PDB file of C-alpha atoms and ligand atoms in Angstrom:
ATOM      1  CA  MET A  11     -39.488   0.487   3.678  1.00 90.00           C
ATOM      2  CA  ALA A  12     -39.100   2.365   6.943  1.00 98.00           C
ATOM      3  CA  ILE A  13     -36.296   4.764   7.757  1.00 98.00           C
ATOM      4  CA  LEU A  14     -34.031   3.065  10.305  1.00 98.00           C
ATOM      5  CA  ILE A  15     -33.347   5.272  13.321  1.00 98.00           C
ATOM      6  CA  ASP A  16     -29.625   4.795  13.906  1.00 98.00           C
ATOM      7  CA  GLY A  17     -28.955   4.887  17.649  1.00 98.00           C
ATOM      8  CA  ASN A  18     -25.251   4.282  17.121  1.00 98.00           C
ATOM      9  CA  LYS A  19     -24.925   7.392  14.916  1.00 98.00           C
ATOM     10  CA  ILE A  20     -27.110   9.631  17.111  1.00 98.00           C
ATOM     11  CA  SER A  21     -25.398   8.550  20.349  1.00 98.00           C
ATOM     12  CA  SER A  22     -22.022   9.092  18.730  1.00 98.00           C
ATOM     13  CA  ASP A  23     -23.072  12.646  17.719  1.00 98.00           C
ATOM     14  CA  ILE A  24     -24.166  13.353  21.305  1.00 98.00           C
ATOM     15  CA  LYS A  25     -20.924  11.956  22.732  1.00 98.00           C
ATOM     16  CA  ASN A  26     -18.936  14.182  20.368  1.00 98.00           C
ATOM     17  CA  GLU A  27     -20.901  17.210  21.575  1.00 98.00           C
ATOM     18  CA  ILE A  28     -20.201  16.193  25.195  1.00 98.00           C
ATOM     19  CA  LYS A  29     -16.502  15.691  24.444  1.00 98.00           C
ATOM     20  CA  GLN A  30     -16.168  19.170  22.984  1.00 98.00           C
ATOM     21  CA  GLU A  31     -17.908  20.795  25.948  1.00 98.00           C
ATOM     22  CA  THR A  32     -15.795  18.753  28.355  1.00 98.00           C
ATOM     23  CA  GLU A  33     -12.586  19.965  26.704  1.00 98.00           C
ATOM     24  CA  GLU A  34     -13.782  23.542  27.174  1.00 98.00           C
ATOM     25  CA  ILE A  35     -14.608  22.932  30.870  1.00 98.00           C
ATOM     26  CA  VAL A  36     -11.235  21.339  31.521  1.00 98.00           C
ATOM     27  CA  ARG A  37      -9.534  24.272  29.754  1.00 98.00           C
ATOM     28  CA  THR A  38     -11.393  26.955  31.718  1.00 97.00           C
ATOM     29  CA  LYS A  39     -11.992  25.282  35.093  1.00 96.00           C
ATOM     30  CA  GLY A  40      -9.194  22.730  35.271  1.00 97.00           C
ATOM     31  CA  ILE A  41     -11.632  20.043  36.515  1.00 97.00           C
ATOM     32  CA  LYS A  42     -13.001  17.013  34.688  1.00 98.00           C
ATOM     33  CA  PRO A  43     -16.658  16.065  35.140  1.00 98.00           C
ATOM     34  CA  GLY A  44     -16.574  12.945  37.353  1.00 98.00           C
ATOM     35  CA  LEU A  45     -18.883   9.918  37.569  1.00 98.00           C
ATOM     36  CA  SER A  46     -18.769   7.408  40.437  1.00 98.00           C
ATOM     37  CA  VAL A  47     -20.519   4.078  39.995  1.00 98.00           C
ATOM     38  CA  ILE A  48     -21.294   1.752  42.910  1.00 98.00           C
ATOM     39  CA  LEU A  49     -21.466  -1.906  41.891  1.00 98.00           C
ATOM     40  CA  VAL A  50     -22.657  -4.368  44.530  1.00 98.00           C
ATOM     41  CA  GLY A  51     -22.040  -8.089  44.037  1.00 98.00           C
ATOM     42  CA  GLU A  52     -21.210 -10.153  40.995  1.00 96.00           C
ATOM     43  CA  ASN A  53     -24.234  -9.895  38.639  1.00 97.00           C
ATOM     44  CA  PRO A  54     -22.628 -10.580  35.220  1.00 96.00           C
ATOM     45  CA  ALA A  55     -24.985  -8.302  33.266  1.00 95.00           C
ATOM     46  CA  SER A  56     -24.404  -5.453  35.751  1.00 97.00           C
ATOM     47  CA  LYS A  57     -20.633  -5.880  35.378  1.00 97.00           C
ATOM     48  CA  VAL A  58     -20.946  -5.464  31.602  1.00 96.00           C
ATOM     49  CA  TYR A  59     -23.212  -2.394  31.938  1.00 96.00           C
ATOM     50  CA  VAL A  60     -20.862  -0.742  34.431  1.00 98.00           C
ATOM     51  CA  SER A  61     -17.828  -1.455  32.295  1.00 98.00           C
ATOM     52  CA  ASN A  62     -19.605   0.139  29.301  1.00 97.00           C
ATOM     53  CA  LYS A  63     -20.439   3.224  31.382  1.00 98.00           C
ATOM     54  CA  GLN A  64     -16.781   3.475  32.365  1.00 98.00           C
ATOM     55  CA  LYS A  65     -15.733   3.224  28.709  1.00 98.00           C
ATOM     56  CA  GLY A  66     -18.229   5.951  27.817  1.00 98.00           C
ATOM     57  CA  CYS A  67     -16.635   8.234  30.426  1.00 98.00           C
ATOM     58  CA  ASP A  68     -13.180   7.594  28.949  1.00 98.00           C
ATOM     59  CA  GLU A  69     -14.446   8.388  25.445  1.00 98.00           C
ATOM     60  CA  VAL A  70     -15.718  11.863  26.367  1.00 98.00           C
ATOM     61  CA  GLY A  71     -12.887  12.757  28.752  1.00 98.00           C
ATOM     62  CA  PHE A  72     -14.652  12.377  32.125  1.00 98.00           C
ATOM     63  CA  ALA A  73     -13.019  11.115  35.295  1.00 98.00           C
ATOM     64  CA  SER A  74     -14.707   7.949  36.492  1.00 98.00           C
ATOM     65  CA  GLU A  75     -14.408   5.299  39.172  1.00 98.00           C
ATOM     66  CA  THR A  76     -16.228   2.054  39.961  1.00 98.00           C
ATOM     67  CA  ILE A  77     -16.615   1.249  43.642  1.00 98.00           C
ATOM     68  CA  LYS A  78     -17.065  -2.492  43.978  1.00 98.00           C
ATOM     69  CA  MET A  79     -18.797  -3.778  47.103  1.00 98.00           C
ATOM     70  CA  PRO A  80     -19.235  -7.441  48.078  1.00 98.00           C
ATOM     71  CA  GLU A  81     -22.602  -9.228  47.660  1.00 98.00           C
ATOM     72  CA  ASN A  82     -23.190  -9.415  51.440  1.00 98.00           C
ATOM     73  CA  VAL A  83     -22.825  -5.685  52.316  1.00 98.00           C
ATOM     74  CA  THR A  84     -25.532  -4.004  54.407  1.00 98.00           C
ATOM     75  CA  THR A  85     -27.712  -1.034  53.483  1.00 98.00           C
ATOM     76  CA  GLU A  86     -25.677   1.016  55.980  1.00 98.00           C
ATOM     77  CA  ASP A  87     -22.416   0.123  54.215  1.00 98.00           C
ATOM     78  CA  VAL A  88     -23.820   1.405  50.908  1.00 98.00           C
ATOM     79  CA  LEU A  89     -25.254   4.537  52.576  1.00 98.00           C
ATOM     80  CA  ALA A  90     -21.836   5.299  54.097  1.00 98.00           C
ATOM     81  CA  GLN A  91     -20.246   5.071  50.638  1.00 98.00           C
ATOM     82  CA  ILE A  92     -22.891   7.351  49.137  1.00 99.00           C
ATOM     83  CA  ASP A  93     -22.362   9.871  51.945  1.00 98.00           C
ATOM     84  CA  LYS A  94     -18.665  10.051  51.046  1.00 98.00           C
ATOM     85  CA  LEU A  95     -19.453  10.579  47.362  1.00 98.00           C
ATOM     86  CA  ASN A  96     -22.121  13.194  48.135  1.00 98.00           C
ATOM     87  CA  LYS A  97     -19.392  15.227  49.870  1.00 98.00           C
ATOM     88  CA  ASP A  98     -16.632  14.570  47.320  1.00 98.00           C
ATOM     89  CA  LYS A  99     -15.953  17.691  45.217  1.00 97.00           C
ATOM     90  CA  ASN A 100     -14.589  15.670  42.280  1.00 97.00           C
ATOM     91  CA  THR A 101     -17.708  13.485  42.012  1.00 98.00           C
ATOM     92  CA  HIS A 102     -20.474  15.195  40.049  1.00 98.00           C
ATOM     93  CA  GLY A 103     -22.560  12.136  39.267  1.00 99.00           C
ATOM     94  CA  ILE A 104     -23.368   9.117  41.454  1.00 98.00           C
ATOM     95  CA  LEU A 105     -24.979   5.956  40.154  1.00 98.00           C
ATOM     96  CA  VAL A 106     -25.817   2.768  42.034  1.00 98.00           C
ATOM     97  CA  GLN A 107     -26.125  -0.064  39.543  1.00 98.00           C
ATOM     98  CA  LEU A 108     -29.396  -2.006  39.862  1.00 97.00           C
ATOM     99  CA  PRO A 109     -30.523  -4.640  40.738  1.00 97.00           C
ATOM    100  CA  LEU A 110     -29.190  -4.661  44.310  1.00 98.00           C
ATOM    101  CA  PRO A 111     -28.968  -7.810  46.478  1.00 98.00           C
ATOM    102  CA  GLN A 112     -32.174  -8.577  48.407  1.00 97.00           C
ATOM    103  CA  GLN A 113     -30.960  -7.509  51.860  1.00 98.00           C
ATOM    104  CA  ILE A 114     -30.381  -3.935  50.665  1.00 98.00           C
ATOM    105  CA  ASP A 115     -33.151  -1.353  50.941  1.00 98.00           C
ATOM    106  CA  LYS A 116     -33.157   0.006  47.381  1.00 98.00           C
ATOM    107  CA  ASN A 117     -35.381   3.004  48.112  1.00 98.00           C
ATOM    108  CA  LYS A 118     -33.217   4.088  51.055  1.00 98.00           C
ATOM    109  CA  VAL A 119     -30.129   3.841  48.848  1.00 98.00           C
ATOM    110  CA  LEU A 120     -31.602   5.787  45.916  1.00 98.00           C
ATOM    111  CA  GLU A 121     -32.937   8.507  48.230  1.00 98.00           C
ATOM    112  CA  ALA A 122     -29.531   8.913  49.900  1.00 99.00           C
ATOM    113  CA  ILE A 123     -27.918  10.264  46.715  1.00 99.00           C
ATOM    114  CA  ILE A 124     -28.229  14.050  46.712  1.00 98.00           C
ATOM    115  CA  PRO A 125     -30.596  14.992  43.855  1.00 98.00           C
ATOM    116  CA  GLU A 126     -27.928  17.272  42.315  1.00 98.00           C
ATOM    117  CA  LYS A 127     -25.689  14.209  41.705  1.00 99.00           C
ATOM    118  CA  ASP A 128     -28.477  11.728  40.872  1.00 99.00           C
ATOM    119  CA  VAL A 129     -27.519  11.154  37.226  1.00 98.00           C
ATOM    120  CA  ASP A 130     -29.921   8.189  36.928  1.00 98.00           C
ATOM    121  CA  GLY A 131     -32.805  10.546  37.749  1.00 98.00           C
ATOM    122  CA  PHE A 132     -34.327   7.945  40.104  1.00 98.00           C
ATOM    123  CA  HIS A 133     -34.499  10.158  43.225  1.00 98.00           C
ATOM    124  CA  PRO A 134     -38.100  11.118  44.136  1.00 98.00           C
ATOM    125  CA  VAL A 135     -37.081  14.809  44.014  1.00 98.00           C
ATOM    126  CA  ASN A 136     -36.005  14.465  40.374  1.00 98.00           C
ATOM    127  CA  MET A 137     -39.099  12.408  39.535  1.00 98.00           C
ATOM    128  CA  GLY A 138     -41.298  15.035  41.201  1.00 98.00           C
ATOM    129  CA  LYS A 139     -39.582  17.825  39.298  1.00 98.00           C
ATOM    130  CA  LEU A 140     -40.192  15.980  36.042  1.00 98.00           C
ATOM    131  CA  VAL A 141     -43.922  15.867  36.865  1.00 97.00           C
ATOM    132  CA  ALA A 142     -43.853  19.565  37.799  1.00 97.00           C
ATOM    133  CA  GLN A 143     -41.938  20.437  34.591  1.00 96.00           C
ATOM    134  CA  GLN A 144     -39.016  21.849  36.558  1.00 97.00           C
ATOM    135  CA  ASP A 145     -35.400  21.547  35.474  1.00 98.00           C
ATOM    136  CA  CYS A 146     -34.059  18.176  36.693  1.00 98.00           C
ATOM    137  CA  LEU A 147     -32.040  15.064  35.871  1.00 98.00           C
ATOM    138  CA  VAL A 148     -34.181  12.717  33.741  1.00 98.00           C
ATOM    139  CA  PRO A 149     -33.753   8.899  33.512  1.00 98.00           C
ATOM    140  CA  ALA A 150     -31.346   8.242  30.657  1.00 98.00           C
ATOM    141  CA  THR A 151     -33.266   5.747  28.502  1.00 98.00           C
ATOM    142  CA  ALA A 152     -36.413   7.886  28.512  1.00 98.00           C
ATOM    143  CA  ALA A 153     -34.412  11.007  27.614  1.00 98.00           C
ATOM    144  CA  GLY A 154     -32.639   9.001  24.892  1.00 98.00           C
ATOM    145  CA  ILE A 155     -35.934   8.026  23.278  1.00 98.00           C
ATOM    146  CA  ILE A 156     -36.960  11.685  22.977  1.00 98.00           C
ATOM    147  CA  GLN A 157     -33.575  12.497  21.427  1.00 98.00           C
ATOM    148  CA  LEU A 158     -33.986   9.686  18.860  1.00 98.00           C
ATOM    149  CA  LEU A 159     -37.383  11.078  17.849  1.00 98.00           C
ATOM    150  CA  LYS A 160     -36.331  14.740  17.770  1.00 98.00           C
ATOM    151  CA  ARG A 161     -33.050  14.167  15.945  1.00 98.00           C
ATOM    152  CA  SER A 162     -34.917  12.094  13.324  1.00 98.00           C
ATOM    153  CA  GLY A 163     -37.206  15.072  12.665  1.00 98.00           C
ATOM    154  CA  ILE A 164     -40.330  13.328  13.984  1.00 98.00           C
ATOM    155  CA  ASN A 165     -43.059  15.731  15.096  1.00 98.00           C
ATOM    156  CA  LEU A 166     -44.190  15.259  18.706  1.00 98.00           C
ATOM    157  CA  LYS A 167     -46.536  18.222  19.187  1.00 98.00           C
ATOM    158  CA  GLY A 168     -50.149  17.128  18.777  1.00 98.00           C
ATOM    159  CA  SER A 169     -49.167  13.556  17.894  1.00 98.00           C
ATOM    160  CA  ASN A 170     -50.836  10.452  19.328  1.00 98.00           C
ATOM    161  CA  ALA A 171     -48.123   8.649  21.291  1.00 99.00           C
ATOM    162  CA  THR A 172     -48.661   5.245  22.889  1.00 99.00           C
ATOM    163  CA  MET A 173     -46.248   3.942  25.498  1.00 99.00           C
ATOM    164  CA  VAL A 174     -46.414   0.199  26.130  1.00 98.00           C
ATOM    165  CA  GLY A 175     -44.816  -0.417  29.535  1.00 98.00           C
ATOM    166  CA  HIS A 176     -45.131   1.597  32.739  1.00 98.00           C
ATOM    167  CA  SER A 177     -41.786   1.094  34.516  1.00 97.00           C
ATOM    168  CA  GLU A 178     -40.226   3.786  36.722  1.00 96.00           C
ATOM    169  CA  ILE A 179     -37.047   3.660  34.611  1.00 96.00           C
ATOM    170  CA  VAL A 180     -38.529   3.970  31.092  1.00 98.00           C
ATOM    171  CA  GLY A 181     -42.331   4.031  30.706  1.00 98.00           C
ATOM    172  CA  LYS A 182     -43.376   6.582  33.309  1.00 98.00           C
ATOM    173  CA  PRO A 183     -40.640   9.172  32.664  1.00 98.00           C
ATOM    174  CA  CYS A 184     -41.000   8.756  28.900  1.00 98.00           C
ATOM    175  CA  THR A 185     -44.730   9.519  29.015  1.00 98.00           C
ATOM    176  CA  LEU A 186     -44.059  12.673  31.032  1.00 98.00           C
ATOM    177  CA  LEU A 187     -41.410  13.833  28.551  1.00 98.00           C
ATOM    178  CA  LEU A 188     -43.807  13.207  25.650  1.00 98.00           C
ATOM    179  CA  LEU A 189     -46.551  15.084  27.466  1.00 98.00           C
ATOM    180  CA  ASN A 190     -44.165  17.988  28.079  1.00 96.00           C
ATOM    181  CA  GLU A 191     -43.641  18.045  24.287  1.00 97.00           C
ATOM    182  CA  TRP A 192     -47.427  18.288  23.824  1.00 98.00           C
ATOM    183  CA  ALA A 193     -48.043  14.761  22.577  1.00 98.00           C
ATOM    184  CA  THR A 194     -51.344  13.089  23.497  1.00 98.00           C
ATOM    185  CA  VAL A 195     -50.124  10.125  25.486  1.00 98.00           C
ATOM    186  CA  THR A 196     -51.654   6.723  26.207  1.00 98.00           C
ATOM    187  CA  ILE A 197     -49.951   4.366  28.666  1.00 98.00           C
ATOM    188  CA  CYS A 198     -50.511   0.627  28.290  1.00 98.00           C
ATOM    189  CA  HIS A 199     -49.375  -2.112  30.666  1.00 98.00           C
ATOM    190  CA  ILE A 200     -49.814  -5.773  31.481  1.00 97.00           C
ATOM    191  CA  GLU A 201     -53.448  -5.291  32.548  1.00 98.00           C
ATOM    192  CA  THR A 202     -54.442  -3.362  29.394  1.00 98.00           C
ATOM    193  CA  ARG A 203     -57.481  -5.186  28.005  1.00 98.00           C
ATOM    194  CA  ASP A 204     -57.127  -4.464  24.290  1.00 98.00           C
ATOM    195  CA  LEU A 205     -53.538  -3.478  23.467  1.00 98.00           C
ATOM    196  CA  LYS A 206     -54.138  -3.263  19.708  1.00 98.00           C
ATOM    197  CA  MET A 207     -56.886  -0.673  20.200  1.00 98.00           C
ATOM    198  CA  HIS A 208     -54.287   1.669  21.722  1.00 98.00           C
ATOM    199  CA  THR A 209     -51.373   0.913  19.386  1.00 99.00           C
ATOM    200  CA  LYS A 210     -52.997   0.861  15.948  1.00 98.00           C
ATOM    201  CA  ASP A 211     -53.702   4.608  15.762  1.00 97.00           C
ATOM    202  CA  ALA A 212     -50.459   5.745  17.413  1.00 98.00           C
ATOM    203  CA  ASP A 213     -48.280   8.142  15.387  1.00 99.00           C
ATOM    204  CA  ILE A 214     -45.498   7.254  17.802  1.00 99.00           C
ATOM    205  CA  LEU A 215     -45.358   3.818  19.414  1.00 99.00           C
ATOM    206  CA  ILE A 216     -42.814   3.093  22.152  1.00 99.00           C
ATOM    207  CA  VAL A 217     -42.528  -0.449  23.445  1.00 98.00           C
ATOM    208  CA  ALA A 218     -40.655  -1.397  26.634  1.00 98.00           C
ATOM    209  CA  THR A 219     -42.010  -4.694  27.950  1.00 98.00           C
ATOM    210  CA  GLY A 220     -39.434  -7.450  27.529  1.00 97.00           C
ATOM    211  CA  VAL A 221     -41.928  -9.554  25.537  1.00 98.00           C
ATOM    212  CA  PRO A 222     -40.490 -10.624  22.144  1.00 98.00           C
ATOM    213  CA  TYR A 223     -42.884 -10.398  19.151  1.00 98.00           C
ATOM    214  CA  LEU A 224     -45.479  -8.489  21.231  1.00 98.00           C
ATOM    215  CA  ILE A 225     -46.114  -5.924  18.470  1.00 98.00           C
ATOM    216  CA  LYS A 226     -47.347  -7.382  15.147  1.00 98.00           C
ATOM    217  CA  GLU A 227     -47.983  -5.689  11.807  1.00 98.00           C
ATOM    218  CA  ASP A 228     -51.752  -5.381  12.377  1.00 98.00           C
ATOM    219  CA  MET A 229     -51.101  -3.399  15.587  1.00 99.00           C
ATOM    220  CA  VAL A 230     -49.256  -0.446  14.026  1.00 99.00           C
ATOM    221  CA  LYS A 231     -50.356   2.571  12.031  1.00 98.00           C
ATOM    222  CA  GLU A 232     -49.048   2.967   8.495  1.00 98.00           C
ATOM    223  CA  GLY A 233     -46.209   5.503   8.363  1.00 98.00           C
ATOM    224  CA  SER A 234     -45.854   5.726  12.151  1.00 98.00           C
ATOM    225  CA  ALA A 235     -42.622   5.858  14.201  1.00 99.00           C
ATOM    226  CA  VAL A 236     -41.845   2.776  16.289  1.00 99.00           C
ATOM    227  CA  ILE A 237     -39.289   2.836  19.100  1.00 99.00           C
ATOM    228  CA  ASP A 238     -38.352  -0.621  20.395  1.00 98.00           C
ATOM    229  CA  VAL A 239     -36.781  -0.575  23.872  1.00 98.00           C
ATOM    230  CA  GLY A 240     -36.846  -4.368  24.368  1.00 98.00           C
ATOM    231  CA  ILE A 241     -33.684  -6.465  24.498  1.00 97.00           C
ATOM    232  CA  ASN A 242     -34.496 -10.173  24.379  1.00 97.00           C
ATOM    233  CA  ARG A 243     -31.862 -12.870  23.950  1.00 97.00           C
ATOM    234  CA  ILE A 244     -33.141 -15.692  21.738  1.00 98.00           C
ATOM    235  CA  THR A 245     -31.155 -18.930  21.535  1.00 98.00           C
ATOM    236  CA  LYS A 246     -30.936 -21.027  18.381  1.00 97.00           C
ATOM    237  CA  GLU A 247     -33.254 -23.647  19.910  1.00 96.00           C
ATOM    238  CA  LYS A 248     -36.017 -21.085  20.542  1.00 96.00           C
ATOM    239  CA  ALA A 249     -35.719 -19.181  17.230  1.00 98.00           C
ATOM    240  CA  ASN A 250     -38.371 -19.437  14.487  1.00 97.00           C
ATOM    241  CA  PRO A 251     -37.305 -20.130  10.856  1.00 98.00           C
ATOM    242  CA  ASP A 252     -37.447 -16.425   9.823  1.00 98.00           C
ATOM    243  CA  LEU A 253     -35.185 -15.405  12.693  1.00 98.00           C
ATOM    244  CA  LEU A 254     -32.802 -18.306  12.035  1.00 98.00           C
ATOM    245  CA  GLU A 255     -32.365 -17.077   8.480  1.00 98.00           C
ATOM    246  CA  TRP A 256     -32.208 -13.317   9.294  1.00 98.00           C
ATOM    247  CA  ARG A 257     -29.668 -13.718  12.116  1.00 98.00           C
ATOM    248  CA  LYS A 258     -27.813 -16.704  10.672  1.00 98.00           C
ATOM    249  CA  SER A 259     -24.358 -15.353  11.467  1.00 98.00           C
ATOM    250  CA  ASP A 260     -25.276 -14.556  15.116  1.00 98.00           C
ATOM    251  CA  PHE A 261     -26.512 -18.103  15.625  1.00 98.00           C
ATOM    252  CA  GLU A 262     -23.436 -19.560  13.961  1.00 98.00           C
ATOM    253  CA  THR A 263     -20.957 -17.481  15.960  1.00 98.00           C
ATOM    254  CA  LYS A 264     -22.760 -16.966  19.312  1.00 97.00           C
ATOM    255  CA  GLY A 265     -25.605 -19.499  19.346  1.00 97.00           C
ATOM    256  CA  ALA A 266     -28.055 -16.679  20.130  1.00 98.00           C
ATOM    257  CA  THR A 267     -29.235 -13.244  18.945  1.00 98.00           C
ATOM    258  CA  LEU A 268     -30.829 -10.113  20.411  1.00 98.00           C
ATOM    259  CA  ILE A 269     -34.288  -8.943  19.333  1.00 98.00           C
ATOM    260  CA  GLY A 270     -36.704  -6.330  20.632  1.00 98.00           C
ATOM    261  CA  ASP A 271     -40.414  -6.447  21.553  1.00 98.00           C
ATOM    262  CA  VAL A 272     -41.513  -5.640  17.984  1.00 98.00           C
ATOM    263  CA  ASP A 273     -41.833  -8.262  15.223  1.00 98.00           C
ATOM    264  CA  PHE A 274     -39.345  -6.254  13.156  1.00 98.00           C
ATOM    265  CA  LEU A 275     -39.465  -8.200   9.862  1.00 98.00           C
ATOM    266  CA  LYS A 276     -43.275  -7.876   9.675  1.00 98.00           C
ATOM    267  CA  VAL A 277     -43.662  -4.367  11.107  1.00 98.00           C
ATOM    268  CA  GLU A 278     -40.798  -2.575   9.346  1.00 98.00           C
ATOM    269  CA  PRO A 279     -42.352  -2.564   5.823  1.00 98.00           C
ATOM    270  CA  LYS A 280     -45.490  -0.869   7.147  1.00 98.00           C
ATOM    271  CA  VAL A 281     -44.132   1.962   9.311  1.00 98.00           C
ATOM    272  CA  GLY A 282     -42.292   5.214   8.525  1.00 98.00           C
ATOM    273  CA  TYR A 283     -39.511   4.963  11.100  1.00 99.00           C
ATOM    274  CA  ILE A 284     -38.250   2.161  13.309  1.00 99.00           C
ATOM    275  CA  THR A 285     -35.344   1.528  15.683  1.00 98.00           C
ATOM    276  CA  PRO A 286     -33.341  -1.661  15.158  1.00 98.00           C
ATOM    277  CA  VAL A 287     -32.369  -4.002  18.027  1.00 98.00           C
ATOM    278  CA  PRO A 288     -29.493  -3.914  18.641  1.00 98.00           C
ATOM    279  CA  GLY A 289     -28.332  -0.418  17.594  1.00 98.00           C
ATOM    280  CA  GLY A 290     -31.438   1.644  18.381  1.00 98.00           C
ATOM    281  CA  VAL A 291     -32.320   2.711  21.917  1.00 98.00           C
ATOM    282  CA  GLY A 292     -29.497   0.729  23.584  1.00 97.00           C
ATOM    283  CA  PRO A 293     -26.572   3.014  22.703  1.00 97.00           C
ATOM    284  CA  MET A 294     -28.582   6.097  23.709  1.00 98.00           C
ATOM    285  CA  THR A 295     -28.743   5.166  27.402  1.00 98.00           C
ATOM    286  CA  ILE A 296     -25.026   5.670  28.005  1.00 98.00           C
ATOM    287  CA  ALA A 297     -24.901   8.846  25.896  1.00 98.00           C
ATOM    288  CA  MET A 298     -27.718  10.363  27.966  1.00 98.00           C
ATOM    289  CA  LEU A 299     -26.121   9.230  31.253  1.00 98.00           C
ATOM    290  CA  LEU A 300     -22.987  11.101  30.154  1.00 98.00           C
ATOM    291  CA  LEU A 301     -25.094  14.142  29.223  1.00 98.00           C
ATOM    292  CA  ASN A 302     -26.707  14.025  32.697  1.00 99.00           C
ATOM    293  CA  THR A 303     -23.252  13.854  34.281  1.00 99.00           C
ATOM    294  CA  LEU A 304     -22.108  16.852  32.226  1.00 98.00           C
ATOM    295  CA  LYS A 305     -25.202  18.791  33.280  1.00 98.00           C
ATOM    296  CA  ALA A 306     -24.714  17.890  36.969  1.00 98.00           C
ATOM    297  CA  ALA A 307     -21.040  18.888  36.738  1.00 98.00           C
ATOM    298  CA  LYS A 308     -21.854  22.252  35.093  1.00 98.00           C
ATOM    299  CA  LYS A 309     -24.412  23.038  37.796  1.00 98.00           C
ATOM    300  CA  LEU A 310     -22.115  22.019  40.643  1.00 98.00           C
ATOM    301  CA  MET A 311     -19.250  24.064  39.117  1.00 97.00           C
ATOM    302  CA  GLY A 312     -21.539  27.087  38.769  1.00 96.00           C
ATOM    303  CA  ILE A 313     -21.334  27.190  34.943  1.00 94.00           C
ATOM    304  CA  ILE A 314     -25.116  26.977  34.539  1.00 91.00           C
TER     305      ILE A 314
HETATM  306  N1  GUN B 412     -29.931  -1.430  35.741  1.00 87.27           N
HETATM  307  C1  GUN B 412     -30.587  -1.527  34.563  1.00 87.27           C
HETATM  308  N2  GUN B 412     -30.788  -0.303  34.032  1.00 87.27           N
HETATM  309  C2  GUN B 412     -30.247   0.582  34.900  1.00 87.27           C
HETATM  310  C3  GUN B 412     -30.127   1.997  34.900  1.00 87.27           C
HETATM  311  O1  GUN B 412     -30.579   2.712  34.011  1.00 87.27           O
HETATM  312  N3  GUN B 412     -29.482   2.530  35.969  1.00 87.27           N
HETATM  313  C4  GUN B 412     -28.994   1.776  36.992  1.00 87.27           C
HETATM  314  N4  GUN B 412     -28.397   2.403  38.016  1.00 87.27           N
HETATM  315  N5  GUN B 412     -29.082   0.473  37.012  1.00 87.27           N
HETATM  316  C5  GUN B 412     -29.708  -0.125  35.976  1.00 87.27           C
END
């Protein structure tokens, strides 16, 4: 039986730490760290994510605002909004929720946020600093994965770590963070010829592909740590008998359930540590976004 890495508990610990520091900042400086989120259009998933970010801000005592822009805005409209926020003394973190509508130049938008307020860590300056091992704002999910490993007492130095998935948001930054911790890192992606060859000897296996059941029990090393970043919604019609039984109450109440990229029921008995889905990596993303906002605020206020 593996040890379950509890993302709810670890993210709650981090949020408590942030809350305490925020109280101290408000007491000494009289200013709350502030996060501004730009939400373009009506994407239902984006609305939920942004609302959760807002709730996270409330929990730790940050000021926060969501700037809603209609689906048909131009790149220039979004740039004008970012320019205002760049100059606003009460805004320490700026985040543009992705995906953006097609007519908007995403790269132009992300590069318009000043790197000091880029709490998503998507600006090329922050990405470059991560490569150069300079202090910077790091993408939240990647940073959250490192926190899950470290706070579970898992050794990174000298370990064999395999990252499955090479996205800008998770895979690439996560491999750099692991490398900075002196892990030996392998990156796999959709063109990798023999995935199992790279996963079966990994002490740490991180999977972020969006492919349910990608990782089977014969692909993992005994006693290893498995971090599952995938979030896949499976409806009752598509579920196999094992999943129907395991997630019976989800199917009865919601008609669907959420699973990761790892075949959890088969893999869990073999490994040493594993993150559940939901309740593993998911809750860490908001905690680390809040930590990035706190860091940006402290720098802009001259505290660090
Ligand atoms: N959409 C999905 N994930 C993210 C994220 O981490 N940041 C932003 N801004 N948008 C997203």
